[in-house]
Amino acid sequence: VTETAGASDGPPDPGAVWGVVDGFTTYWAVVALLRLGVFEALAAGASTLAALAAATGATPDRLEPLCATARTRGLLQHDGDRWALAPTSATFLVRSSPASMAELVERSPGPHAAWATLERTVVSGPADPVGPSFHATLVEATGPTQLAAAAATAAALGIGGTRRIDHVLDLATGAAPWASALLEADPNAVATCNDLPEVVGVAQRAVAARGLAGRCRWLPGDVAHVPLPSADVVVVAHLLRAESPTWARAVLRRAAAAVRPGGLLLVADYFLDDDHLGPPVSVRMGLTMVASTAEGRALVRSEVQGWMAGEGLVDVRAIRPVPFQEVLVAERPGAAGSSGG
Ligand SMILES: C[S@@+](CC[C@H](N)C(=O)[O-])C[C@H]1O[C@@H](n2cnc3c(N)ncnc32)[C@H](O)[C@@H]1O
């Protein structure tokens, strides 16, 4: 499907401009509802504005437009004088839900302050590029979403079933969602997890909470320089877009070199189409990299697939394990188990 935003046969429609303003105000309405705990209050049974106000400390008449705004996007339902969660908000915006995106909504755009100075950033780069302390909060926020993507990827690849694995190498592990899902898919596997020293503690807490601490080894350090052990599955998830494409190419080369014969390289990211104009989520994620990193850019799917093939990997393909998530998969030729390490 080709998007032709702005093209129309009729007179110009201001709807697209209002849509831009709506995007801004709707975002902040949902952030406020999340911070106030409105979705949790609804999940706990509050339904009238008075009950929601009492549960959150808000004023009913001020809270109502926030709820009504969320309703315009299908995130809340309203019947009589009762408000209720919609299926989407019950699944993705209640913090106790296993698929919660409640923290992701706040963290995924990067530091909010960066957006108000975007025009200066486009000229001279970000005033305050994100560093390890931002990563530590980001990866906790995105962990549940990535765990779901990783579990679906493991299932799609038959890991633990038709494909048995001994060793996972998870580079830039974050809160270790990819290592966790792969270890849970194959109970015989162990994982080596890498991240910056300031972030490794987040992963250690996350795997301990899932009972996987005894199956993980730790490799703190810069992924571009730490010595990497070989593995049956090497994962590079949501890392490569954070630095320059030259850096991404070099890290990809190191990751590919760690894949054992018969093993897999998985590269998860929000990849651009060849024309750089879609998919929309990837365009926006590339913009987020411009806003908050010095050199990060969304990468083009076909280009990264070419890098993988250039490292001697075969059967390079893209899968969509869950909506909005894409994983490039490739295999190192040779019999599984024919190499040590
Ligand atoms: C967007 S998060 C992705 C985390 C995880 N792979 C996931 O999919 O949820 C990016 C991660 O890369 C880590 N990172 C950034 N630069 C790194 C580097 N040079 N070496 C190792 N890790 C790095 C960050 O600390 C962060 O945990």
Short mmCIF file of C-alpha atoms and ligand atoms in Angstrom, two decimals:
data_model
loop_
_atom_site.label_atom_id
_atom_site.label_comp_id
_atom_site.label_asym_id
_atom_site.label_seq_id
_atom_site.Cartn_x
_atom_site.Cartn_y
_atom_site.Cartn_z
CA VAL A 1 0.00 0.00 0.00
CA THR A 2 1.44 3.35 -1.04
CA GLU A 3 0.67 6.28 1.21
CA THR A 4 -0.06 9.53 -0.59
CA ALA A 5 -0.50 11.79 2.42
CA GLY A 6 -1.79 15.17 1.33
CA ALA A 7 -2.92 14.06 -2.13
CA SER A 8 -6.62 14.51 -2.85
CA ASP A 9 -8.92 15.29 -5.75
CA GLY A 10 -11.14 17.69 -3.77
CA PRO A 11 -10.44 21.06 -2.14
CA PRO A 12 -7.73 21.05 0.54
CA ASP A 13 -8.97 19.60 3.83
CA PRO A 14 -7.72 21.09 7.12
CA GLY A 15 -8.25 17.70 8.78
CA ALA A 16 -4.62 16.72 8.39
CA VAL A 17 -3.53 19.90 10.19
CA TRP A 18 -6.04 19.36 13.00
CA GLY A 19 -4.79 15.78 13.18
CA VAL A 20 -1.29 17.04 13.96
CA VAL A 21 -2.60 19.21 16.81
CA ASP A 22 -4.81 16.33 18.03
CA GLY A 23 -1.82 14.00 18.11
CA PHE A 24 -0.04 16.32 20.52
CA THR A 25 -3.01 16.89 22.85
CA THR A 26 -4.11 13.25 22.78
CA TYR A 27 -0.62 12.09 23.69
CA TRP A 28 -0.56 14.31 26.78
CA ALA A 29 -4.10 13.35 27.77
CA VAL A 30 -3.14 9.67 27.75
CA VAL A 31 0.12 10.35 29.61
CA ALA A 32 -1.88 12.23 32.28
CA LEU A 33 -4.43 9.40 32.55
CA LEU A 34 -1.55 6.95 32.97
CA ARG A 35 0.20 9.10 35.59
CA LEU A 36 -3.06 9.62 37.51
CA GLY A 37 -3.73 5.87 37.54
CA VAL A 38 -7.11 6.17 35.78
CA PHE A 39 -6.70 2.91 33.85
CA GLU A 40 -5.86 1.06 37.09
CA ALA A 41 -8.85 2.68 38.85
CA LEU A 42 -11.14 1.49 36.04
CA ALA A 43 -9.60 -2.00 36.23
CA ALA A 44 -10.31 -2.00 39.97
CA GLY A 45 -13.99 -1.25 39.38
CA ALA A 46 -14.35 2.54 39.57
CA SER A 47 -16.63 3.69 36.74
CA THR A 48 -18.32 7.04 37.46
CA LEU A 49 -16.39 10.27 37.08
CA ALA A 50 -16.87 10.85 40.81
CA ALA A 51 -15.35 7.47 41.64
CA LEU A 52 -12.46 8.01 39.20
CA ALA A 53 -11.84 11.45 40.64
CA ALA A 54 -11.87 10.09 44.20
CA ALA A 55 -9.45 7.29 43.26
CA THR A 56 -6.98 9.58 41.50
CA GLY A 57 -7.24 12.92 43.31
CA ALA A 58 -8.49 14.65 40.15
CA THR A 59 -11.41 17.06 39.84
CA PRO A 60 -14.33 15.35 38.00
CA ASP A 61 -15.02 18.21 35.59
CA ARG A 62 -11.34 18.49 34.69
CA LEU A 63 -10.94 14.73 34.34
CA GLU A 64 -13.89 14.32 31.98
CA PRO A 65 -12.25 15.87 28.87
CA LEU A 66 -9.22 13.62 29.34
CA CYS A 67 -11.46 10.54 29.42
CA ALA A 68 -13.46 11.83 26.46
CA THR A 69 -10.25 12.43 24.51
CA ALA A 70 -9.09 8.86 25.19
CA ARG A 71 -12.52 7.69 24.02
CA THR A 72 -12.03 9.45 20.67
CA ARG A 73 -9.13 7.03 20.06
CA GLY A 74 -11.03 3.95 21.24
CA LEU A 75 -9.05 3.75 24.48
CA LEU A 76 -12.06 4.18 26.81
CA GLN A 77 -15.75 3.32 26.55
CA HIS A 78 -18.70 5.32 27.90
CA ASP A 79 -22.27 4.24 28.57
CA GLY A 80 -24.78 6.33 30.54
CA ASP A 81 -22.70 7.83 33.35
CA ARG A 82 -20.24 4.93 33.39
CA TRP A 83 -16.73 4.82 31.99
CA ALA A 84 -15.00 1.53 31.20
CA LEU A 85 -11.74 0.22 29.78
CA ALA A 86 -11.80 -0.69 26.10
CA PRO A 87 -10.20 -4.03 25.14
CA THR A 88 -7.09 -2.17 23.90
CA SER A 89 -6.58 -0.22 27.13
CA ALA A 90 -7.36 -3.26 29.31
CA THR A 91 -4.59 -5.17 27.52
CA PHE A 92 -1.99 -2.46 26.91
CA LEU A 93 -2.51 0.45 29.32
CA VAL A 94 -3.17 -1.24 32.68
CA ARG A 95 0.19 -1.62 34.42
CA SER A 96 -0.50 -5.09 35.82
CA SER A 97 -1.28 -6.51 32.36
CA PRO A 98 1.50 -8.81 31.06
CA ALA A 99 1.43 -6.90 27.75
CA SER A 100 1.48 -3.47 29.43
CA MET A 101 2.70 -0.55 27.31
CA ALA A 102 1.90 1.94 30.09
CA GLU A 103 5.54 2.88 30.70
CA LEU A 104 6.43 2.57 27.01
CA VAL A 105 3.99 5.39 26.13
CA GLU A 106 6.10 7.77 28.20
CA ARG A 107 9.57 6.45 27.37
CA SER A 108 9.38 5.38 23.71
CA PRO A 109 9.48 8.98 22.31
CA GLY A 110 12.74 9.58 24.19
CA PRO A 111 13.15 12.58 26.49
CA HIS A 112 10.10 14.82 26.07
CA ALA A 113 12.20 17.99 26.22
CA ALA A 114 13.97 16.99 22.99
CA TRP A 115 10.78 17.47 20.94
CA ALA A 116 10.35 21.14 21.83
CA THR A 117 13.78 21.92 20.32
CA LEU A 118 13.62 19.59 17.30
CA GLU A 119 14.20 22.40 14.79
CA ARG A 120 17.49 23.24 16.50
CA THR A 121 18.44 19.57 16.65
CA VAL A 122 17.93 19.24 12.91
CA VAL A 123 20.41 22.07 12.40
CA SER A 124 23.09 21.24 14.95
CA GLY A 125 22.32 17.90 16.64
CA PRO A 126 20.66 17.18 20.00
CA ALA A 127 21.64 19.35 22.95
CA ASP A 128 21.40 16.41 25.33
CA PRO A 129 21.68 13.03 23.56
CA VAL A 130 20.36 10.05 25.53
CA GLY A 131 22.83 7.97 27.54
CA PRO A 132 22.84 4.93 29.81
CA SER A 133 20.60 6.44 32.50
CA PHE A 134 17.84 6.97 29.91
CA HIS A 135 18.40 3.45 28.51
CA ALA A 136 17.91 1.95 31.98
CA THR A 137 14.41 3.43 32.28
CA LEU A 138 13.56 2.86 28.61
CA VAL A 139 14.29 -0.87 28.65
CA GLU A 140 12.15 -1.50 31.71
CA ALA A 141 9.31 0.30 29.91
CA THR A 142 9.65 -1.65 26.67
CA GLY A 143 10.40 -5.05 28.28
CA PRO A 144 6.83 -6.46 28.21
CA THR A 145 6.32 -5.50 24.53
CA GLN A 146 9.65 -7.02 23.53
CA LEU A 147 9.02 -10.16 25.59
CA ALA A 148 5.80 -10.75 23.61
CA ALA A 149 7.62 -10.16 20.30
CA ALA A 150 10.46 -12.47 21.33
CA ALA A 151 8.15 -15.26 22.51
CA ALA A 152 6.25 -15.12 19.21
CA THR A 153 9.56 -15.15 17.30
CA ALA A 154 10.78 -18.20 19.23
CA ALA A 155 7.51 -19.99 18.42
CA ALA A 156 7.67 -19.01 14.73
CA LEU A 157 11.24 -20.40 14.47
CA GLY A 158 10.39 -23.66 16.30
CA ILE A 159 12.88 -22.92 19.08
CA GLY A 160 12.62 -25.58 21.78
CA GLY A 161 10.66 -27.75 19.30
CA THR A 162 12.09 -28.50 15.86
CA ARG A 163 15.13 -26.31 16.65
CA ARG A 164 16.98 -27.10 19.90
CA ILE A 165 19.47 -24.54 21.16
CA ASP A 166 22.27 -24.61 23.75
CA HIS A 167 23.46 -21.03 23.88
CA VAL A 168 21.85 -17.64 23.27
CA LEU A 169 23.95 -14.47 22.92
CA ASP A 170 21.76 -11.41 23.54
CA LEU A 171 23.60 -8.21 22.61
CA ALA A 172 22.37 -4.96 24.21
CA THR A 173 19.95 -7.08 26.20
CA GLY A 174 18.13 -4.22 27.99
CA ALA A 175 15.72 -5.85 30.44
CA ALA A 176 16.60 -9.18 28.75
CA PRO A 177 13.24 -9.85 27.08
CA TRP A 178 14.84 -11.69 24.13
CA ALA A 179 17.11 -13.87 26.28
CA SER A 180 14.20 -14.59 28.64
CA ALA A 181 11.79 -15.65 25.90
CA LEU A 182 14.39 -17.88 24.22
CA LEU A 183 15.39 -19.52 27.53
CA GLU A 184 11.72 -20.11 28.31
CA ALA A 185 11.23 -21.66 24.84
CA ASP A 186 14.11 -24.11 25.27
CA PRO A 187 14.70 -25.25 28.88
CA ASN A 188 18.14 -26.67 27.95
CA ALA A 189 19.58 -23.35 26.82
CA VAL A 190 21.75 -20.85 28.68
CA ALA A 191 22.25 -17.22 27.70
CA THR A 192 25.09 -14.71 27.66
CA CYS A 193 23.68 -11.20 27.99
CA ASN A 194 25.57 -8.03 27.10
CA ASP A 195 24.76 -4.42 27.88
CA LEU A 196 26.50 -1.31 29.15
CA PRO A 197 27.70 -1.74 32.76
CA GLU A 198 25.13 0.84 33.97
CA VAL A 199 22.24 -1.16 32.47
CA VAL A 200 23.20 -4.79 33.22
CA GLY A 201 21.60 -4.58 36.67
CA VAL A 202 18.18 -4.02 35.04
CA ALA A 203 18.58 -7.27 33.11
CA GLN A 204 19.81 -9.12 36.18
CA ARG A 205 16.69 -8.11 38.13
CA ALA A 206 14.42 -8.98 35.21
CA VAL A 207 15.76 -12.52 34.70
CA ALA A 208 15.76 -13.14 38.46
CA ALA A 209 12.06 -12.19 38.57
CA ARG A 210 11.38 -14.87 35.91
CA GLY A 211 13.45 -17.55 37.70
CA LEU A 212 16.12 -17.52 34.96
CA ALA A 213 19.09 -16.05 36.86
CA GLY A 214 20.90 -19.40 37.06
CA ARG A 215 20.84 -19.75 33.28
CA CYS A 216 22.37 -16.35 32.46
CA ARG A 217 25.99 -15.21 32.22
CA TRP A 218 26.89 -11.54 32.00
CA LEU A 219 29.01 -9.63 29.55
CA PRO A 220 29.03 -5.96 30.60
CA GLY A 221 30.67 -3.58 28.12
CA ASP A 222 30.48 -1.86 24.77
CA VAL A 223 29.03 -4.26 22.22
CA ALA A 224 31.40 -2.84 19.61
CA HIS A 225 34.44 -4.00 21.60
CA VAL A 226 33.75 -6.79 24.14
CA PRO A 227 34.91 -10.26 23.06
CA LEU A 228 31.83 -12.25 22.03
CA PRO A 229 31.35 -15.99 22.61
CA SER A 230 29.77 -18.02 19.82
CA ALA A 231 26.12 -19.06 20.14
CA ASP A 232 23.28 -20.93 18.41
CA VAL A 233 21.11 -17.84 18.44
CA VAL A 234 22.61 -14.34 18.43
CA VAL A 235 20.12 -11.50 19.04
CA VAL A 236 20.55 -7.83 18.20
CA ALA A 237 17.22 -6.23 19.16
CA HIS A 238 16.54 -2.51 18.90
CA LEU A 239 20.17 -1.47 19.06
CA LEU A 240 21.42 -0.77 15.55
CA ARG A 241 19.31 2.36 14.93
CA ALA A 242 20.75 4.10 18.00
CA GLU A 243 24.13 4.98 16.44
CA SER A 244 25.44 5.76 12.96
CA PRO A 245 24.84 3.30 10.11
CA THR A 246 28.63 2.75 9.95
CA TRP A 247 28.62 1.71 13.61
CA ALA A 248 25.56 -0.49 13.02
CA ARG A 249 27.34 -2.25 10.14
CA ALA A 250 30.37 -2.96 12.35
CA VAL A 251 28.25 -4.31 15.23
CA LEU A 252 26.25 -6.44 12.82
CA ARG A 253 29.52 -7.91 11.52
CA ARG A 254 30.61 -8.86 15.06
CA ALA A 255 27.19 -10.37 15.82
CA ALA A 256 27.22 -12.43 12.62
CA ALA A 257 30.72 -13.72 13.37
CA ALA A 258 29.43 -15.11 16.68
CA VAL A 259 26.76 -17.29 15.02
CA ARG A 260 27.74 -20.98 15.10
CA PRO A 261 27.29 -23.15 11.99
CA GLY A 262 23.62 -24.05 11.82
CA GLY A 263 22.79 -21.15 14.13
CA LEU A 264 20.64 -18.05 13.68
CA LEU A 265 21.12 -14.31 13.77
CA LEU A 266 18.01 -12.33 14.78
CA VAL A 267 17.95 -8.58 14.18
CA ALA A 268 14.84 -6.86 15.53
CA ASP A 269 14.22 -3.23 14.64
CA TYR A 270 11.79 -0.80 13.02
CA PHE A 271 13.12 -1.04 9.45
CA LEU A 272 12.40 1.37 6.63
CA ASP A 273 11.23 0.38 3.17
CA ASP A 274 13.61 1.11 0.29
CA ASP A 275 12.04 4.54 -0.38
CA HIS A 276 12.46 5.61 3.30
CA LEU A 277 8.73 6.59 3.39
CA GLY A 278 7.28 3.72 5.40
CA PRO A 279 6.16 1.81 7.37
CA PRO A 280 4.85 4.75 9.44
CA VAL A 281 6.07 3.30 12.76
CA SER A 282 9.60 3.05 11.34
CA VAL A 283 9.51 6.59 9.94
CA ARG A 284 8.50 7.89 13.37
CA MET A 285 11.07 5.76 15.18
CA GLY A 286 13.75 7.15 12.87
CA LEU A 287 12.55 10.64 13.78
CA THR A 288 12.83 9.78 17.47
CA MET A 289 16.45 8.80 16.86
CA VAL A 290 17.10 12.17 15.20
CA ALA A 291 15.47 13.97 18.15
CA SER A 292 17.37 12.20 20.90
CA THR A 293 20.62 10.67 19.60
CA ALA A 294 23.70 12.16 17.97
CA GLU A 295 23.85 9.85 14.96
CA GLY A 296 21.02 7.32 15.24
CA ARG A 297 18.88 6.69 12.14
CA ALA A 298 16.25 4.14 11.14
CA LEU A 299 17.87 1.50 8.94
CA VAL A 300 16.61 0.25 5.60
CA ARG A 301 15.44 -3.35 5.73
CA SER A 302 16.98 -4.43 2.43
CA GLU A 303 20.30 -2.82 3.35
CA VAL A 304 20.55 -4.75 6.64
CA GLN A 305 19.51 -7.93 4.87
CA GLY A 306 22.40 -7.27 2.46
CA TRP A 307 24.79 -6.86 5.39
CA MET A 308 23.64 -10.21 6.79
CA ALA A 309 24.15 -11.97 3.46
CA GLY A 310 27.52 -10.23 3.12
CA GLU A 311 28.64 -11.90 6.36
CA GLY A 312 28.05 -15.36 4.85
CA LEU A 313 24.60 -15.91 6.36
CA VAL A 314 21.90 -17.54 4.23
CA ASP A 315 18.11 -17.76 4.08
CA VAL A 316 17.84 -14.08 5.07
CA ARG A 317 14.19 -13.23 5.67
CA ALA A 318 11.89 -10.86 7.55
CA ILE A 319 9.17 -12.03 9.91
CA ARG A 320 6.48 -10.06 11.76
CA PRO A 321 6.00 -12.01 15.01
CA VAL A 322 3.38 -9.58 16.37
CA PRO A 323 1.89 -6.37 14.92
CA PHE A 324 4.37 -3.46 14.63
CA GLN A 325 7.41 -5.69 15.27
CA GLU A 326 9.79 -6.97 12.60
CA VAL A 327 12.69 -9.39 12.91
CA LEU A 328 15.28 -10.19 10.26
CA VAL A 329 16.39 -13.81 10.49
CA ALA A 330 19.38 -15.50 8.84
CA GLU A 331 21.28 -18.74 9.28
CA ARG A 332 24.98 -19.63 9.26
CA PRO A 333 25.40 -22.58 6.86
CA GLY A 334 26.76 -25.82 8.32
CA ALA A 335 25.61 -28.52 10.68
CA ALA A 336 24.39 -27.42 14.10
CA GLY A 337 26.87 -28.43 16.81
CA SER A 338 29.84 -28.61 14.43
CA SER A 339 31.65 -25.81 16.25
CA GLY A 340 32.57 -25.44 19.89
CA GLY A 341 32.61 -22.32 22.01
C1 LIG B 1 16.19 0.09 22.86
S1 LIG B 1 17.12 -0.82 24.02
C2 LIG B 1 16.80 -2.49 23.50
C3 LIG B 1 16.98 -3.51 24.60
C4 LIG B 1 16.59 -4.94 24.25
N1 LIG B 1 17.48 -5.52 23.26
C5 LIG B 1 15.16 -5.03 23.81
O1 LIG B 1 14.90 -5.35 22.65
O2 LIG B 1 14.28 -4.76 24.63
C6 LIG B 1 18.80 -0.55 23.52
C7 LIG B 1 19.82 -1.16 24.47
O3 LIG B 1 21.12 -1.01 23.92
C8 LIG B 1 22.02 -0.76 24.98
N2 LIG B 1 23.24 -0.18 24.41
C9 LIG B 1 23.37 1.03 23.82
N3 LIG B 1 24.64 1.21 23.39
C10 LIG B 1 25.31 0.08 23.73
C11 LIG B 1 26.66 -0.35 23.55
N4 LIG B 1 27.55 0.43 22.94
N5 LIG B 1 27.02 -1.55 24.02
C12 LIG B 1 26.12 -2.35 24.64
N6 LIG B 1 24.82 -2.00 24.83
C13 LIG B 1 24.43 -0.81 24.37
C14 LIG B 1 21.24 0.16 25.88
O4 LIG B 1 21.79 0.25 27.18
C15 LIG B 1 19.86 -0.50 25.84
O5 LIG B 1 19.73 -1.48 26.83
#
